[in-house]
Short mmCIF file of C-alpha atoms in Angstrom, two decimals:
data_model
loop_
_atom_site.label_atom_id
_atom_site.label_comp_id
_atom_site.label_asym_id
_atom_site.label_seq_id
_atom_site.Cartn_x
_atom_site.Cartn_y
_atom_site.Cartn_z
CA MET A 6 89.01 67.79 115.63
CA SER A 7 85.91 69.44 116.98
CA ASN A 8 82.86 70.31 114.60
CA LEU A 9 83.73 73.92 114.68
CA GLN A 10 87.44 73.44 113.74
CA GLY A 11 86.59 70.94 110.97
CA SER A 12 84.38 73.42 109.44
CA LEU A 13 87.42 75.80 109.22
CA HIS A 14 89.11 73.27 107.24
CA SER A 15 87.66 74.05 103.80
CA GLU A 16 90.12 75.23 101.42
CA VAL A 17 92.26 73.04 98.97
CA ASN A 18 95.47 71.99 100.92
CA PRO A 19 99.05 73.05 99.27
CA LEU A 20 101.04 70.24 97.48
CA SER A 21 104.36 72.35 97.46
CA TRP A 22 105.89 75.46 98.74
CA THR A 23 105.92 77.19 95.22
CA LYS A 24 103.00 75.91 93.33
CA GLU A 25 99.56 76.14 94.54
CA SER A 26 96.52 76.68 92.24
CA ASN A 27 94.07 77.91 94.89
CA LEU A 28 94.79 80.31 97.49
CA GLY A 29 91.02 80.09 98.85
CA GLY A 30 90.11 83.48 97.81
CA PHE A 31 89.81 84.29 101.29
CA THR A 32 88.73 87.65 102.14
CA MET A 33 87.57 88.85 105.66
CA THR A 34 85.54 91.95 106.10
CA LYS A 35 86.53 93.92 109.40
CA PHE A 36 83.66 94.06 111.85
CA SER A 37 84.03 95.66 115.28
CA PHE A 38 84.89 94.48 118.49
CA GLU A 39 81.61 94.63 119.59
CA VAL A 40 79.82 93.01 116.66
CA LYS A 41 82.23 89.96 117.21
CA LEU A 42 81.66 89.81 120.98
CA LYS A 43 78.03 89.82 120.13
CA ALA A 44 78.18 87.28 117.55
CA VAL A 45 80.21 84.95 120.26
CA GLN A 46 77.75 85.48 122.94
CA MET A 47 74.85 84.47 120.46
CA TYR A 48 76.28 81.21 119.52
CA LEU A 49 77.38 80.43 123.15
CA ALA A 50 73.70 80.91 123.75
CA GLY A 51 72.77 78.19 121.34
CA ILE A 52 71.64 80.38 118.19
CA GLY A 53 73.39 78.95 115.24
CA SER A 54 76.18 80.56 112.98
CA SER A 55 73.98 81.10 109.88
CA THR A 56 71.29 82.69 112.11
CA ILE A 57 73.61 85.07 113.63
CA ALA A 58 75.42 85.95 110.30
CA ARG A 59 71.92 86.99 109.04
CA ARG A 60 70.92 88.86 112.14
CA LEU A 61 73.98 90.75 112.25
CA GLY A 62 74.57 91.55 108.78
CA ILE A 63 77.64 89.19 108.46
CA LYS A 64 78.02 87.77 104.81
CA GLY A 65 78.27 84.17 105.91
CA LYS A 66 78.92 82.01 108.86
CA LYS A 67 82.56 81.34 108.47
CA SER A 68 83.38 84.60 110.16
CA VAL A 69 81.15 83.88 113.20
CA GLN A 70 82.78 80.51 113.36
CA ILE A 71 86.38 82.21 113.38
CA TRP A 72 85.60 84.55 116.11
CA VAL A 73 83.99 81.63 118.29
CA ALA A 74 87.06 79.77 117.77
CA ARG A 75 89.31 82.47 118.45
CA TYR A 76 87.23 83.58 121.89
CA ARG A 77 87.79 79.69 122.91
CA LYS A 78 91.23 79.79 122.41
CA TYR A 79 92.32 83.22 123.36
CA GLY A 80 89.57 84.80 125.21
CA VAL A 81 88.28 88.36 124.79
CA GLN A 82 91.64 89.28 123.55
CA GLY A 83 91.12 87.11 120.54
CA LEU A 84 88.40 89.31 119.17
CA GLU A 85 90.22 92.73 119.66
CA ILE A 86 91.43 94.58 116.38
CA ARG A 87 94.73 94.56 115.64
CA SER A 88 96.45 97.57 114.69
CA PRO A 89 96.91 97.97 110.95
CA LYS A 90 100.60 99.03 111.50
CA PHE A 91 101.12 95.63 113.22
CA ASP A 92 103.81 93.46 111.01
CA TYR A 93 105.58 90.28 111.17
CA ASP A 94 109.09 88.98 110.31
CA GLY A 95 110.02 86.78 107.70
CA ASN A 96 111.09 83.85 109.75
CA PHE A 97 107.48 84.02 111.26
CA LYS A 98 105.98 83.68 108.05
CA LEU A 99 107.82 81.10 106.84
CA LYS A 100 106.74 79.14 110.07
CA VAL A 101 103.32 79.79 109.69
CA LEU A 102 103.51 78.93 106.02
CA ASN A 103 105.56 75.80 107.03
CA TRP A 104 103.06 74.46 109.73
CA ARG A 105 100.30 75.09 107.14
CA LYS A 106 101.74 72.65 104.62
CA GLN A 107 102.94 70.12 107.15
CA HIS A 108 99.43 70.10 108.68
CA LYS A 109 97.49 70.40 105.52
CA ALA A 110 95.68 73.01 107.35
CA SER A 111 93.21 75.91 105.88
CA TYR A 112 93.78 79.50 106.41
CA PRO A 113 91.42 80.03 109.21
CA GLN A 114 93.05 76.84 111.09
CA THR A 115 96.46 78.33 110.77
CA ALA A 116 95.51 81.77 111.70
CA LEU A 117 93.93 80.21 114.90
CA GLN A 118 96.86 78.43 115.70
CA PHE A 119 99.32 81.57 115.47
CA ASP A 120 96.90 83.98 116.94
CA ILE A 121 96.63 85.97 113.36
CA SER A 122 93.51 87.58 113.35
CA ASN A 123 92.51 87.66 109.80
CA PRO A 124 93.24 84.49 107.64
CA GLY A 125 93.71 86.74 104.52
CA THR A 126 96.94 87.80 105.84
CA ILE A 127 98.29 84.27 105.61
CA ALA A 128 96.74 83.88 102.03
CA ASN A 129 98.68 87.02 100.94
CA TRP A 130 101.98 85.88 102.45
CA GLN A 131 101.08 82.23 100.39
CA ARG A 132 100.52 84.46 97.30
CA LYS A 133 103.87 86.48 97.68
CA LEU A 134 105.84 83.27 98.15
CA ASN A 135 104.11 81.89 94.84
CA GLU A 136 104.82 84.59 93.08
CA ARG A 137 108.21 86.06 93.99
CA GLY A 138 109.78 83.45 96.23
CA ILE A 139 110.90 83.45 99.83
CA GLU A 140 112.54 87.12 99.48
CA ALA A 141 109.10 88.55 99.25
CA LEU A 142 108.38 87.30 102.91
CA PHE A 143 111.12 89.34 104.01
CA THR A 144 110.34 92.80 102.57
CA ARG A 145 109.25 94.77 105.39
CA ARG A 146 105.87 96.77 105.51
CA GLY A 147 106.91 100.39 104.85
CA ARG A 148 110.34 99.72 103.12
CA ALA A 149 108.79 100.89 99.79
CA ASN A 150 107.15 103.87 101.21
CA HIS A 151 110.55 104.78 102.94
CA MET A 152 112.22 104.28 99.85
CA THR A 153 109.77 106.46 98.01
CA THR A 154 109.92 108.97 100.80
CA ASN A 155 113.80 109.22 100.42
CA HIS A 156 113.64 109.31 96.58
CA ASN A 157 111.09 112.51 96.86
CA GLN A 158 113.35 114.03 99.32
CA GLN A 159 116.20 113.49 96.95
CA ALA A 160 114.18 115.07 94.14
CA ARG A 161 113.06 118.13 96.14
CA LYS A 162 116.75 118.64 96.98
CA GLN A 163 117.58 118.58 93.36
CA LEU A 164 114.91 120.71 92.02
CA SER A 165 115.68 123.24 94.85
CA GLU A 166 119.47 123.17 93.63
CA LEU A 167 118.29 123.49 90.21
CA GLU A 168 116.08 126.45 90.95
CA ARG A 169 118.94 127.82 92.67
CA LEU A 170 121.45 127.75 89.65
CA LYS A 171 118.69 129.10 87.67
CA ALA A 172 118.16 131.83 90.00
CA GLU A 173 121.93 132.53 89.90
CA ASN A 174 122.18 132.31 86.18
CA ARG A 175 119.33 134.93 85.87
CA ALA A 176 121.44 137.24 88.23
CA LEU A 177 124.27 136.99 86.32
CA LYS A 178 122.69 137.44 82.90
CA VAL A 179 120.87 140.49 84.44
CA GLU A 180 124.48 141.55 85.86
CA ASN A 181 126.13 141.18 82.55
CA GLU A 182 123.50 143.01 80.97
CA TYR A 183 124.08 145.77 83.25
CA LEU A 184 127.82 145.69 82.79
CA LYS A 185 127.24 145.96 79.09
CA LYS A 186 125.06 148.77 79.34
CA LEU A 187 127.52 150.67 81.53
CA GLU A 188 130.57 149.84 79.55
CA ALA A 189 128.41 151.25 76.51
CA LEU A 190 127.44 154.34 78.51
CA VAL A 191 131.22 155.02 79.46
CA GLN A 192 132.07 154.77 75.85
CA ARG A 193 129.64 157.14 74.73
CA ARG A 194 130.50 159.49 77.40
CA GLY A 195 134.30 158.99 76.14
CA GLN A 196 133.42 159.42 72.45
CA SER A 197 131.44 162.72 73.43
CA LYS A 198 134.84 164.48 75.38
CA LYS A 199 136.78 163.37 72.56
CA ASN A 200 134.33 165.52 70.05
CA ILE A 201 134.22 168.25 72.36
CA LYS A 202 138.12 168.67 72.60
CA SER A 203 138.27 168.20 68.84
CA SER A 204 135.93 170.76 68.11
CA LYS A 205 137.64 173.14 70.33
CA ASN A 206 140.74 172.55 68.52
#
């Protein structure tokens, strides 16, 4: 294992699929492609990762080491920013987590092995597995939003139907009141005619 790869192996190794006390707390701030490439170029020019991090305003040298490792394995493409909509299926997630467990690898090492740009993504999968089981890995991104959208559409549909019924009810009330008034008017006119006839007789 190279010094660079060894520096990535820094987290507590998992003991089982379902119990892991420390996910490493791994977070990785997003940087532009240009910053990543600049950091790699500086490293290859012989500048230390700590110095690079300080000069480029990067918190800690680990990010620099990860970018260099990705560049060496995948080239410039390894530094490209992935679309936030990019998703992985459950089988792939299980494969990644299983590989990490078997090789006692860190999140950065595992991310490098499977070309996953952010090691925090794997940490998130492990957290879901620990907390909610394997089924949580097969919940596709956007499904909840899709369900929420359907629910909102259904709610709007029901509301529209309710408003329509209320409008019809108001119309019926108006019509009923009109008929009552019309009936009362007819009765009054009828009574007036009877009174006129009675007076003539």
